[in-house]
Coordinates of C-alpha atoms in Angstrom, one line a residue:
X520 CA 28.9 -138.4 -65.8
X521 CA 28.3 -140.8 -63.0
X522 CA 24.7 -142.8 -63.2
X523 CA 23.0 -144.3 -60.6
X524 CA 21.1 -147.7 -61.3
X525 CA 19.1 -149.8 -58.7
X526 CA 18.8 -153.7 -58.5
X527 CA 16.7 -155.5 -56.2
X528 CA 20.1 -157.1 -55.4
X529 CA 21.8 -153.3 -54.6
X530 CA 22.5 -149.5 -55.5
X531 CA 25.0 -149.7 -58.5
X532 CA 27.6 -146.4 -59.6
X533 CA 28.2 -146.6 -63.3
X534 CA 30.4 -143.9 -64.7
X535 CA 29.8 -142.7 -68.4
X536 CA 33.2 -143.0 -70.6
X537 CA 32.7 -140.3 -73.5
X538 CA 30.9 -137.7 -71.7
X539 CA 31.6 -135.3 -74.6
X540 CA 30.2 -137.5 -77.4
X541 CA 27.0 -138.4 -75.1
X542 CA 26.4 -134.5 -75.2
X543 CA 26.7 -134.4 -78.9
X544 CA 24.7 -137.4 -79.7
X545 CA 20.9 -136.9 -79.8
X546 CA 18.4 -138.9 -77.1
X547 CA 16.5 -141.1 -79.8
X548 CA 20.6 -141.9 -81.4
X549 CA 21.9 -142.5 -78.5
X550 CA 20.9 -146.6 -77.9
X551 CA 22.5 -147.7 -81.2
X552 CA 25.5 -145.0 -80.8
X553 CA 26.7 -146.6 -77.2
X554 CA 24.8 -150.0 -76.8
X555 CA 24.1 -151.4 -80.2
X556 CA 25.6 -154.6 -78.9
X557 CA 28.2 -156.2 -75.9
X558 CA 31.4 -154.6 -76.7
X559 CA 30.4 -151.3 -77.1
X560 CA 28.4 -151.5 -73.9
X561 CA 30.9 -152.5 -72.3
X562 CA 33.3 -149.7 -73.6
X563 CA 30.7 -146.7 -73.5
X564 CA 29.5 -147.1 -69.9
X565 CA 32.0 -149.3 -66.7
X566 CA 30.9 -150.6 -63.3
X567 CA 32.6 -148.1 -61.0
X568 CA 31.2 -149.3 -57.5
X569 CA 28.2 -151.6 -56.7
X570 CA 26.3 -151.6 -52.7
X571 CA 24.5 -154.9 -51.6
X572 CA 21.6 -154.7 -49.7
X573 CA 21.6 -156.2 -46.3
X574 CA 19.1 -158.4 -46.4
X575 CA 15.2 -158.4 -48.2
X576 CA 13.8 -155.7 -45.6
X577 CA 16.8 -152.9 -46.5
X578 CA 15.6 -153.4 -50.4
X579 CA 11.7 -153.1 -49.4
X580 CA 13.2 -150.1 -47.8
X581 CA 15.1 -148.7 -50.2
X582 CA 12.2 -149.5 -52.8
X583 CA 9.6 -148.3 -51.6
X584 CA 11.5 -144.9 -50.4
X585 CA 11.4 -143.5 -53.3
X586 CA 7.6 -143.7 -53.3
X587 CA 7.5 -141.9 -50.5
X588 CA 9.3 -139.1 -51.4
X589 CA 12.3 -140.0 -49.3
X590 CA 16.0 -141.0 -49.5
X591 CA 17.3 -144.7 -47.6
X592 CA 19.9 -144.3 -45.2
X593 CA 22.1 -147.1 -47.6
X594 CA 21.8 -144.6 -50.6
X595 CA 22.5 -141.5 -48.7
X596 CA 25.5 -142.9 -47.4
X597 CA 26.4 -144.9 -50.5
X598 CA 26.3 -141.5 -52.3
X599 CA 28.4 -139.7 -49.9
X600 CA 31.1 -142.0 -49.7
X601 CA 31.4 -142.6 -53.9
X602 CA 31.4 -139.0 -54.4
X603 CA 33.8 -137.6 -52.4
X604 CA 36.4 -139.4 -54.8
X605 CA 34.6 -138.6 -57.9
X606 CA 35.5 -135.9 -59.7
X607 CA 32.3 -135.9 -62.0
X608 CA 30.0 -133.0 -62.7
X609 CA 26.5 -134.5 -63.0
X610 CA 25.0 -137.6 -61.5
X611 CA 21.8 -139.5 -63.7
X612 CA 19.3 -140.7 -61.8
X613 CA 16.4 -143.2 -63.3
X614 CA 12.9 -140.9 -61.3
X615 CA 12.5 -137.6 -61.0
X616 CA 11.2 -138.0 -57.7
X617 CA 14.4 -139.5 -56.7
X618 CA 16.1 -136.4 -58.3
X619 CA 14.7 -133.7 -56.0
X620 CA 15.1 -136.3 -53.1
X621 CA 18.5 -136.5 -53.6
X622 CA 18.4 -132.3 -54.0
X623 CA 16.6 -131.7 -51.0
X624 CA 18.4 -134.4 -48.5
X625 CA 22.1 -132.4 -49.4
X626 CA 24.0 -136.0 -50.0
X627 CA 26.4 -134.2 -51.9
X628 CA 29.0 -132.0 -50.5
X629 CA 29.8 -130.2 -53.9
X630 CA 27.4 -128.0 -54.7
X631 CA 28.2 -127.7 -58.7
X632 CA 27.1 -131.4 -59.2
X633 CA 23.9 -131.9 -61.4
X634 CA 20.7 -134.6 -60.5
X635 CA 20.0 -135.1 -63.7
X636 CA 16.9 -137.2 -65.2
X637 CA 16.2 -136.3 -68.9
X638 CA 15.3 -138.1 -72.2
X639 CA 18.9 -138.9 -72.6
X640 CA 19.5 -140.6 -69.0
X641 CA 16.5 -142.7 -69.3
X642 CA 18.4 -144.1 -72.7
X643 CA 21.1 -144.6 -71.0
X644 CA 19.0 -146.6 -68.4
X645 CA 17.7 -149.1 -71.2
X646 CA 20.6 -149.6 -72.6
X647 CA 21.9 -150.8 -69.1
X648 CA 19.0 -152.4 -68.0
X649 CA 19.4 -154.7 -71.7
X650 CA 23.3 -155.8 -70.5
X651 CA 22.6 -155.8 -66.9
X652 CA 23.8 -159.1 -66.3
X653 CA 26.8 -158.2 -68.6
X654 CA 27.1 -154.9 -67.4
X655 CA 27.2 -155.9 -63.3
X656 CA 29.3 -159.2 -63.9
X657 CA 32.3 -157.0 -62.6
X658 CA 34.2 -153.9 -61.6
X659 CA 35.7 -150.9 -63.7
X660 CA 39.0 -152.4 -62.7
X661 CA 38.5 -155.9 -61.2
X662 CA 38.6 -155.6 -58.0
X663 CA 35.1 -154.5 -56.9
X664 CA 33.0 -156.9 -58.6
X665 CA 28.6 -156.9 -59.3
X666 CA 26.7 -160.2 -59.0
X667 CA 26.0 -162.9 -60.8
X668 CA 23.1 -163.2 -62.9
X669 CA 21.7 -166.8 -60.9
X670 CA 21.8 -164.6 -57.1
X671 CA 20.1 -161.5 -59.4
X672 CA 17.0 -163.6 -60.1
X673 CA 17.0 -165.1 -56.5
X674 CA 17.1 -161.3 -55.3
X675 CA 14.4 -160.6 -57.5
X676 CA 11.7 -163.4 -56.7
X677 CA 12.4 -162.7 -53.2
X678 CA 11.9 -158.5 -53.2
X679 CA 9.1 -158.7 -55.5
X680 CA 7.4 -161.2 -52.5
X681 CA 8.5 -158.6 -49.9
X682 CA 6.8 -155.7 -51.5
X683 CA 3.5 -157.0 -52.1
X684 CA 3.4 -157.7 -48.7
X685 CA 4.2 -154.7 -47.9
X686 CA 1.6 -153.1 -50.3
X687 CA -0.8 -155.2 -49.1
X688 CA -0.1 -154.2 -45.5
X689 CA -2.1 -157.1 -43.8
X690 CA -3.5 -156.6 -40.8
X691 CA -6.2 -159.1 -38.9
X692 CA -8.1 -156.5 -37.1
X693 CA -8.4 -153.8 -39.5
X694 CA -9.2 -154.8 -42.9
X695 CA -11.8 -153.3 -44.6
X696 CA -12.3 -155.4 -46.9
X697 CA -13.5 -158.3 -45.4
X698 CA -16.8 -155.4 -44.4
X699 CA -17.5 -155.2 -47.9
X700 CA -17.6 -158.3 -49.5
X701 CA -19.5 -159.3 -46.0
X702 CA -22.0 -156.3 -46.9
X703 CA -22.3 -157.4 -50.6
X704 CA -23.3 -160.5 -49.9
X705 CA -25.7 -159.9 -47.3
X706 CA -27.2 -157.8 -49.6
X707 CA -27.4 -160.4 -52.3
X708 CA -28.6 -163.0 -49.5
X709 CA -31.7 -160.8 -48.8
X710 CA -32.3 -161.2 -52.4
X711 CA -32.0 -164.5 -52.9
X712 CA -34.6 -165.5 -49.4
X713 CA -36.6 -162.5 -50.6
X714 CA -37.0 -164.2 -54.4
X715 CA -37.1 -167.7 -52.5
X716 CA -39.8 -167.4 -50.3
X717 CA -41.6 -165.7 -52.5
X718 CA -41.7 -169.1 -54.9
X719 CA -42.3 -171.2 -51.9
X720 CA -45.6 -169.0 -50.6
X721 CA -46.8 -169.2 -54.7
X722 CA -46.2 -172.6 -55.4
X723 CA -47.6 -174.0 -51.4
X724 CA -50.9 -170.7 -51.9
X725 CA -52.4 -173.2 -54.3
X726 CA -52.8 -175.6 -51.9
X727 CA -53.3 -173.6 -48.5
X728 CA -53.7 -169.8 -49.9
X729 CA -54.5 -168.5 -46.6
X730 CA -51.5 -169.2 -44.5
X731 CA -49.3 -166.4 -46.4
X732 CA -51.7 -164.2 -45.2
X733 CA -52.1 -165.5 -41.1
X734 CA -48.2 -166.4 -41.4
X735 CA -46.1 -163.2 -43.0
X736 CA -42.7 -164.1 -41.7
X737 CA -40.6 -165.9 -44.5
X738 CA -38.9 -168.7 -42.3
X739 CA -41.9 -169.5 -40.1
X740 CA -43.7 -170.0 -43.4
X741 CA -41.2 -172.4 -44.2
X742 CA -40.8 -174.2 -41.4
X743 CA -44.7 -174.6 -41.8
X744 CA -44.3 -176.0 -45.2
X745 CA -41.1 -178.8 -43.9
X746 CA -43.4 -179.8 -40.7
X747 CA -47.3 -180.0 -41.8
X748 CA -47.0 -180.8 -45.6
X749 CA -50.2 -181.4 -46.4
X750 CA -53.0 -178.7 -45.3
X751 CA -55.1 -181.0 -43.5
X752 CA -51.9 -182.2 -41.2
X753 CA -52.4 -178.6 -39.6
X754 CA -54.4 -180.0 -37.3
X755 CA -52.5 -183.4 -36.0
X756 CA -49.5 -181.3 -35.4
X757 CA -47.9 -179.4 -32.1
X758 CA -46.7 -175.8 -34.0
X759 CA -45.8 -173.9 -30.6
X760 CA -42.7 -174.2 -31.2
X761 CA -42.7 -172.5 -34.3
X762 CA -45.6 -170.1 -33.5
X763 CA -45.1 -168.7 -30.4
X764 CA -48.7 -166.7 -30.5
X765 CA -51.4 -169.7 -29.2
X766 CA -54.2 -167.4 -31.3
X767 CA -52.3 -167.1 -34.0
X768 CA -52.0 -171.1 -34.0
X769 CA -55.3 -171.4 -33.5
X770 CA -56.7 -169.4 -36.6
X771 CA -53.7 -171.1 -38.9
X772 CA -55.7 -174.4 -37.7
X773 CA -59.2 -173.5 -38.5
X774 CA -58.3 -172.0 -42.0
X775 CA -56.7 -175.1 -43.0
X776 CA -59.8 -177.3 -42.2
X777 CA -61.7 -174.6 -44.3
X778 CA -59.5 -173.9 -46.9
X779 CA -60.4 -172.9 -50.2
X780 CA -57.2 -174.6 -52.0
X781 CA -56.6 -177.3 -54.6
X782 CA -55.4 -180.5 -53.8
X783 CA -51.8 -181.5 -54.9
X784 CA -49.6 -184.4 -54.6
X785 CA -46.9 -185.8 -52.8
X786 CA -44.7 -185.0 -55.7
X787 CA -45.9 -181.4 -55.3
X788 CA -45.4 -181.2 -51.7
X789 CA -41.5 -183.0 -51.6
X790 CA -40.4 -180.5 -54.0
X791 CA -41.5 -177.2 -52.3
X792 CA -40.4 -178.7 -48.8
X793 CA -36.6 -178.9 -50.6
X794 CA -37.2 -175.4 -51.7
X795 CA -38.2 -173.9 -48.0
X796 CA -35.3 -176.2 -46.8
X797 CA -33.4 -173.9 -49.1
X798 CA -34.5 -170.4 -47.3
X799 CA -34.2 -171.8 -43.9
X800 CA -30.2 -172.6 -43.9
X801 CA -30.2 -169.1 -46.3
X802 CA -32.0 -167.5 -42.6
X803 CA -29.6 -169.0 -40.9
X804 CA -26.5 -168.6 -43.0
X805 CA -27.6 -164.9 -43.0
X806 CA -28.1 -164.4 -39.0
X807 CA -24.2 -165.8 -38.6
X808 CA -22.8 -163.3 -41.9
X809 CA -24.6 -160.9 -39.7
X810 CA -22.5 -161.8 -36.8
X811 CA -19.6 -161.5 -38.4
X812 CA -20.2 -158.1 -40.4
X813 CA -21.2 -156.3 -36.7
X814 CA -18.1 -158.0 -35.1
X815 CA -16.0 -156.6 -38.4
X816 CA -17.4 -153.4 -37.9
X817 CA -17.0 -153.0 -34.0
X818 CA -12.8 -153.7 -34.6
X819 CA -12.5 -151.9 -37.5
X820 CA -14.8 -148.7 -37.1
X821 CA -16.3 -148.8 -34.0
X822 CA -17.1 -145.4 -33.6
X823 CA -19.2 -145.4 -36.7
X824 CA -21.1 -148.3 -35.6
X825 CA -21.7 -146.4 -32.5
X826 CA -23.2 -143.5 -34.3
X827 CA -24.7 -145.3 -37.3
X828 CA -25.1 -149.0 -36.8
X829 CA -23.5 -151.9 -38.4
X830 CA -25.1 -151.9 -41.7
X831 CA -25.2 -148.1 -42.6
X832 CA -21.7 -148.5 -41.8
X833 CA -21.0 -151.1 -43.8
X834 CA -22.6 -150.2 -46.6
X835 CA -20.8 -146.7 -46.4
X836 CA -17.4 -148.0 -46.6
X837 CA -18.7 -150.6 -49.7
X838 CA -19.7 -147.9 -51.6
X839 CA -16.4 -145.5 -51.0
X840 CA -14.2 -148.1 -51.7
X841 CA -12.6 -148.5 -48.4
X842 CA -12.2 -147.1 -45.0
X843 CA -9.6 -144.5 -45.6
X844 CA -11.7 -143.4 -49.0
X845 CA -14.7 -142.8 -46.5
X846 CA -12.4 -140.9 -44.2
X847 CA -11.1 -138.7 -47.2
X848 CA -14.9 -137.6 -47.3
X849 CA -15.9 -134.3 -46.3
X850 CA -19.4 -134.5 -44.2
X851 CA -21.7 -132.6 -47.0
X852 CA -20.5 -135.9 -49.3
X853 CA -20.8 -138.7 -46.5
X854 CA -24.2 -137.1 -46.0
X855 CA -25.1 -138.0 -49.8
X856 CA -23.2 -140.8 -50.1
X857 CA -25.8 -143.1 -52.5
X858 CA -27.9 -140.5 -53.9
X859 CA -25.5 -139.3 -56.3
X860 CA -27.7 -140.1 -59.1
X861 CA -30.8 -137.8 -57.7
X862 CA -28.0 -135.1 -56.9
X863 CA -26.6 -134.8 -60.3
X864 CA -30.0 -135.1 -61.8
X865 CA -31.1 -132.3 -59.5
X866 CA -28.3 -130.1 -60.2
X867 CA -29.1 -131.1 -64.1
X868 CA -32.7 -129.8 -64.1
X869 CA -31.9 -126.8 -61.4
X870 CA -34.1 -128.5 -58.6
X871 CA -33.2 -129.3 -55.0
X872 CA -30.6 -131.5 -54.0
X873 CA -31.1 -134.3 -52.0
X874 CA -30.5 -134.2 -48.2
X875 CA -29.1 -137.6 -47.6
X876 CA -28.4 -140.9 -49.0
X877 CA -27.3 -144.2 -47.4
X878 CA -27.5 -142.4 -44.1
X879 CA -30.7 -142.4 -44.3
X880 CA -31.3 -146.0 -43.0
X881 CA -29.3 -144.6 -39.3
X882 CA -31.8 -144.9 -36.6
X883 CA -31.0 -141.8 -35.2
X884 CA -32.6 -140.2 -38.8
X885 CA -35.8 -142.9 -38.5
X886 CA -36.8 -141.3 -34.8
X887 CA -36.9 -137.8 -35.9
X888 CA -39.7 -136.3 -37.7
X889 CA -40.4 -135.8 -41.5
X890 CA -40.0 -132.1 -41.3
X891 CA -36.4 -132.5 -39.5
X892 CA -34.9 -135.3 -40.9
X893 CA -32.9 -132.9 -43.4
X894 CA -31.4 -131.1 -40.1
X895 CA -30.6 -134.3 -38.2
X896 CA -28.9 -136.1 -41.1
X897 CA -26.8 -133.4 -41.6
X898 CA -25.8 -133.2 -37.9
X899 CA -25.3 -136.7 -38.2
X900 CA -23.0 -136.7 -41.4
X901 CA -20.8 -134.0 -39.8
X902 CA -20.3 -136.4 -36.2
X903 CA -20.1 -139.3 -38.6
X904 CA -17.2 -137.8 -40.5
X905 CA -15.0 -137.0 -37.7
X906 CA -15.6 -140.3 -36.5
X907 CA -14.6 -142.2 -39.6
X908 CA -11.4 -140.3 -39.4
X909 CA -10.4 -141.3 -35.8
X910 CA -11.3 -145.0 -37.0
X911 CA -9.5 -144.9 -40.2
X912 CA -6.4 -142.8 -38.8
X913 CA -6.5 -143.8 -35.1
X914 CA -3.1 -146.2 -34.3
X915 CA -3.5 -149.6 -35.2
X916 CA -2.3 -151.0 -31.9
X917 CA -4.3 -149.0 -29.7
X918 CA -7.2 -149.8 -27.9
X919 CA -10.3 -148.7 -29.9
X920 CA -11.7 -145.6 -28.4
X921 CA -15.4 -145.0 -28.7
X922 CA -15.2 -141.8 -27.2
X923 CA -16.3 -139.9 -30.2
X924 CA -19.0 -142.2 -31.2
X925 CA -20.4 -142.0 -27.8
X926 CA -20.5 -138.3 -27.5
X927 CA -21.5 -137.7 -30.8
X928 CA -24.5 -139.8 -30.4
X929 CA -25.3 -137.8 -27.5
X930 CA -25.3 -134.5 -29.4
X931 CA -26.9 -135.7 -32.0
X932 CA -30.0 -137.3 -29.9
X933 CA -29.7 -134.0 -28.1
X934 CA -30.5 -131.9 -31.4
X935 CA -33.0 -134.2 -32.1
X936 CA -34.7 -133.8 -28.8
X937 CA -34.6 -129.9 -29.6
X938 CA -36.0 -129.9 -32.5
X939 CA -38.6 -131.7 -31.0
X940 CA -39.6 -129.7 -28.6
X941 CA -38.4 -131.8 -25.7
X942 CA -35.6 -131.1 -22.7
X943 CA -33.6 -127.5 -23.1
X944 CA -30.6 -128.0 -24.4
X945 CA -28.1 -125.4 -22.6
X946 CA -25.5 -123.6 -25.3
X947 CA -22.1 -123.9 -24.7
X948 CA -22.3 -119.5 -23.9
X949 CA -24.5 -120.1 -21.2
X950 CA -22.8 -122.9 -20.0
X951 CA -19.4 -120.8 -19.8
X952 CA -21.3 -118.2 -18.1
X953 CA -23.0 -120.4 -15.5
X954 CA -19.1 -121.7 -14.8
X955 CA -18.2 -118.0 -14.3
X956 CA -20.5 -117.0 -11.7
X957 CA -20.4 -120.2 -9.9
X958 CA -16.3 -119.2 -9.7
X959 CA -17.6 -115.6 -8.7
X960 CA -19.3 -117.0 -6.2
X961 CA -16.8 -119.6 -4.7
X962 CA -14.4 -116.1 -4.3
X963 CA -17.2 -113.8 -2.5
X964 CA -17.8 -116.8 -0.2
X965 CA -14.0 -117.2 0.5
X966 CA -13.8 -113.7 1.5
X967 CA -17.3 -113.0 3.5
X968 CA -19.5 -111.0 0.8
X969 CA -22.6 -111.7 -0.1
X970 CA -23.3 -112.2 -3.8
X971 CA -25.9 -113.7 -5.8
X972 CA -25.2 -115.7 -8.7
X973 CA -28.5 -116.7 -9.7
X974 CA -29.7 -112.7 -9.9
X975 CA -26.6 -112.3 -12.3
X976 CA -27.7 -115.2 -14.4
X977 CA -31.0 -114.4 -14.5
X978 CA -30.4 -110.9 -15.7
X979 CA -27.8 -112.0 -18.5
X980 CA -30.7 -114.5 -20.0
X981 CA -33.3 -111.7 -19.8
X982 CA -30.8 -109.1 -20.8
X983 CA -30.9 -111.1 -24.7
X984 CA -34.7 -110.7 -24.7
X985 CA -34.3 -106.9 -24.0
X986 CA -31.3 -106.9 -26.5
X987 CA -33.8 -108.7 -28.7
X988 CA -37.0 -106.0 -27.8
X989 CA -34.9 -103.0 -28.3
X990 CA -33.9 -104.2 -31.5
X991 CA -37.4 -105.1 -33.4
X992 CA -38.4 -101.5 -31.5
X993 CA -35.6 -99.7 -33.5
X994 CA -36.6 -102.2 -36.6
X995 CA -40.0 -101.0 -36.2
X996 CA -39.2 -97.0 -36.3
X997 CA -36.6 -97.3 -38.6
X998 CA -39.3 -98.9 -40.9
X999 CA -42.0 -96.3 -40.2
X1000 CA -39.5 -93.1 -40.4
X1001 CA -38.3 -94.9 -43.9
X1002 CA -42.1 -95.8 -45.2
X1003 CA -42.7 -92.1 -44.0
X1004 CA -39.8 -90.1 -45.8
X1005 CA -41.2 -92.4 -48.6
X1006 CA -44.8 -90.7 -48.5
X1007 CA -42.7 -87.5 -47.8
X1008 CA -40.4 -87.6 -50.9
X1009 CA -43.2 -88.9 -53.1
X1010 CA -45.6 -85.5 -52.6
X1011 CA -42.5 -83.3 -53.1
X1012 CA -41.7 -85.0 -56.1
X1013 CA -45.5 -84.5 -57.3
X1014 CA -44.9 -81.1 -56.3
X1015 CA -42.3 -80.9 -57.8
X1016 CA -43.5 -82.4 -61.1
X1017 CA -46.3 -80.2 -61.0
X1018 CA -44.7 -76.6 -60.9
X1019 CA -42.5 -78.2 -63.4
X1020 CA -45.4 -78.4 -65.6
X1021 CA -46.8 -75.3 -64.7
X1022 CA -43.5 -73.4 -65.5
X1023 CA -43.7 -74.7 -69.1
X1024 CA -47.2 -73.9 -69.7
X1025 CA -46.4 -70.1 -68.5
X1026 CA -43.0 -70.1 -70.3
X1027 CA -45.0 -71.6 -73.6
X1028 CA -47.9 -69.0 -72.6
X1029 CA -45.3 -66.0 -72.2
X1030 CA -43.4 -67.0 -75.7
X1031 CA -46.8 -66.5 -77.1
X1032 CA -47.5 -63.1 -75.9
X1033 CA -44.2 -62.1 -77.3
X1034 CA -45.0 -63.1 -80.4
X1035 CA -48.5 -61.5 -80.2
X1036 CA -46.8 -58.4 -79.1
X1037 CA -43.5 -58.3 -82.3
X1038 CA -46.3 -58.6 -84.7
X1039 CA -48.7 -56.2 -83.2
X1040 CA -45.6 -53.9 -83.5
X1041 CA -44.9 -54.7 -87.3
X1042 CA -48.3 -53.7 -88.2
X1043 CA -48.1 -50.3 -86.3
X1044 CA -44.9 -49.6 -88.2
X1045 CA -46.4 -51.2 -91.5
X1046 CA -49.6 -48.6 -91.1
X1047 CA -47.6 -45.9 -90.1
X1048 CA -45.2 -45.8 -93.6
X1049 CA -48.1 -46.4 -95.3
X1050 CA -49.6 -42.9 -93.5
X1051 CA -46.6 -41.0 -94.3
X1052 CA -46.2 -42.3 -98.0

């Protein structure tokens, strides 16, 4: 029996030496039977041939094959080479995976050798994985040695590096990750100025209460607050630049002359300007995140962005996990993506699901109206979904395509201006037909005949509405003739009901004559014994 063990150094052949007595012995006896120390280690299983790797890439390779499903070209030909000289029956391999690899890919030429990989191989494996170093120190008869224990470790620090990489698979343009910890904390950062500015209008509306009401945007409020201090500075100071509306300055000027607030002290006013200071670099560090997420998004989905916008994009792929997640999606889940608690809850009380989640925030939902919303987010989810896919599977060093977002966009705002009641939207049926009388046409004017192609189209859209007549006038019948043989069948069956009746009364009416009659007869003989007697 011939077992196969891997080393992030090479592939190594070990060859079993008391194959009977390893199919005797049990699989939890088999450790202290062969390997209960060195010597009998060394005597139960020998080196018999041991392949290098070439350099770090051929080990990520061979690693990572068997993940994959696959077989290296090092191993297959390893394999090939060792066991044309072996005579061995079986062959021990450390994965399963590996074992119907190596069946499928045919590296043997015999066709009576076993892939094995049972309880007792895996011992086998741990007892040479404990005397490795022992173990690969050198050849079943010298002259092909392993490696040494010191280049063993330097093989292993330097595969184990190599395969993280490669699991990482790095990649400057499309990493979704970077979109998700961007969306999470632009998230948290609308939070944090929300809470913020909030403290700043409370603590500043006891001295000036009426500018939150004149001034509702968060960082003009603040830059208020940083360059008036005081309420009755209002008036000394140039605020064009921070409010562009001249009325608007105006009435912020007159309230503060009249204001109803308290007076507070330079104390008061140092600390909230510090805390406005805070929301206005927040503002600002929030604008630039913002920057960054829509340029994230526009390498690493741009189609989506196209059809849903940066955000809704964004905060899809945070809340799948990932890109290829989201593309994994069918469209009936992208389209409830975020609503799972009001879906389960729905399907827990027998209600109506939800019609859309996240994807409710796409402008293309916002423009429609209440009563189609439902319609457009699902026509949305379905482009969306194709569209992740091409993002997500689309090659890595191609161009980005925005093809599908484009033309999705444009079927979606289409539907949406059906619905609406807007522009005709031509089917793709008509649109086929319309082709084929143009080509009609082209061929009659080739060869001199007359022909009319806007006659033909004409008839085959008001040939529909016939179709359509026709039908609700056969509907129509059919419903009469079946509410008629209705009427019909229900007299008969009175009728029917009736004589029933009436033929048990006579039958119950007859059965009493008869009886009338036999004891009419009994008496007439009774008297006429009695007259002869």
């Amino acid at each position: 029996m011939l077992v196969l063990f891997e080393t992030p150094a090479g592939y190594s052949l070990f060859k079993v030496a008391d194959a009977k007595k390893l199919a005797k012995t049990e699989p939890d006896d088999i450790f202290d039977t062969f390997f209960a120390d060195e010597k009998k280690a060394s005597k139960s299983i020998q080196l018999v041939s041991f392949q290098p790797f070439e350099d770090t890439a051929d080990a990520v390779t061979a690693a990572t094959s068997p993940i994959e499903g696959k077989v290296s070209k090092t191993l297959k030909s390893f394999l090939k080479k060792k066991l044309k000289k072996s005579a061995e029956s079986a062959l021990a391999v450390a994965d399963k995976t590996m074992a119907v690899s190596l069946k499928e890919s045919s590296v043997t030429e015999k066709g009576d050798l076993k892939i094995v990989s049972d309880k007792k191989s895996h011992e086998i494996f741990r007892g040479i994985r404990c005397y490795m170093d022992q173990l690969l120190g050198s050849g079943a008869d010298g002259s092909e040695g392993g490696i040494s224990p010191d280049d063993m470790k330097a093989m292993q620090l330097g595969l184990s590096h190599s395969l993280s990489r490669y699991k990482l698979k790095f990649s400057a343009d499309k990493v979704d990750t970077m979109v998700i910890q961007a969306v999470g904390l632009l998230d948290e950062l609308d939070k944090e100025i929300n809470t913020y500015a909030m403290r700043v209008k409370e603590w500043y509306g006891w001295h000036f209460p009426e500018l939150q009401a004149l001034v509702p945007d968060n960082a003009s409020y603040s830059q208020l607050v940083l360059a008036c201090g005081m309420r009755t500075s209002f008036k000394d100071q140039d605020l064009s630049s921070i409010l562009e509306d001249e009325a608007q300055e105006g009435a912020v000027k007159e309230a503060a002359e009249i204001s109803m607030g308290t007076e507070i002290a330079d104390l008061d006013i140092l600390n909230i300007s510090s805390l406005a200071k805070q929301v206005l670099s927040l503002t600002e560090y929030r604008s630039q995140l913002f920057e960054y997420l829509k340029n994230r998004m526009n390498a690493i989905a741009p189609n989506l962005t196209i059809l849903v916008g940066e955000l809704v994009g964004a905060r899809l792929i945070s809340h799948a996990g990932s890109l290829m997640n989201l593309a994994k999606q069918p469209a009936s889940t992208v389209q409830i993506l975020g609503a799972e608690k009001a879906l389960f809850r729905a399907l827990k009380t027998k209600h109506d699901t939800p019609k859309y989640g996240l994807i409710y925030h796409a402008s293309l939902i916002g423009q429609a109206a209440p009563k189609h919303k439902g319609k457009i987010s699902r026509v949305l989810a379905a482009k969306a979904a194709l569209a992740i896919r091409v993002d997500a599977l689309s090659d890595e060093t191609a161009v980005a395509d925005t093809t599908i977002g484009f033309e999705g966009r444009a079927k979606v705002e289409a539907r949406l201006r059906q619905l609406d009641g807007g522009t005709f939207v031509t089917s793709t049926l008509s649109a086929q037909k319309t082709a084929k009388y143009d080509a009609v046409a082209a061929k009659s004017a080739a060869s001199g005949t007359s022909y009319n192609a806007a006659s033909d189209i004409a008839m085959d859209i008001e040939t529909p509405k016939k179709d359509k007549k026709e039908k609700k006038d056969k509907k129509r019948s059919r419903e009469s003739m079946e509410s008629k043989a209705t009427e019909d069948g229900d007299k008969s069956a009175k009728k029917s009901k009736k004589s029933k009746k009436d033929r048990v009364e006579d039958a119950v009416n007859g059965d009493d004559e008869d009886k009338k009659s036999a004891k009419k007869a009994k008496k007439e003989k009774k008297e006429k014994r009695k007259s002869q007697e």
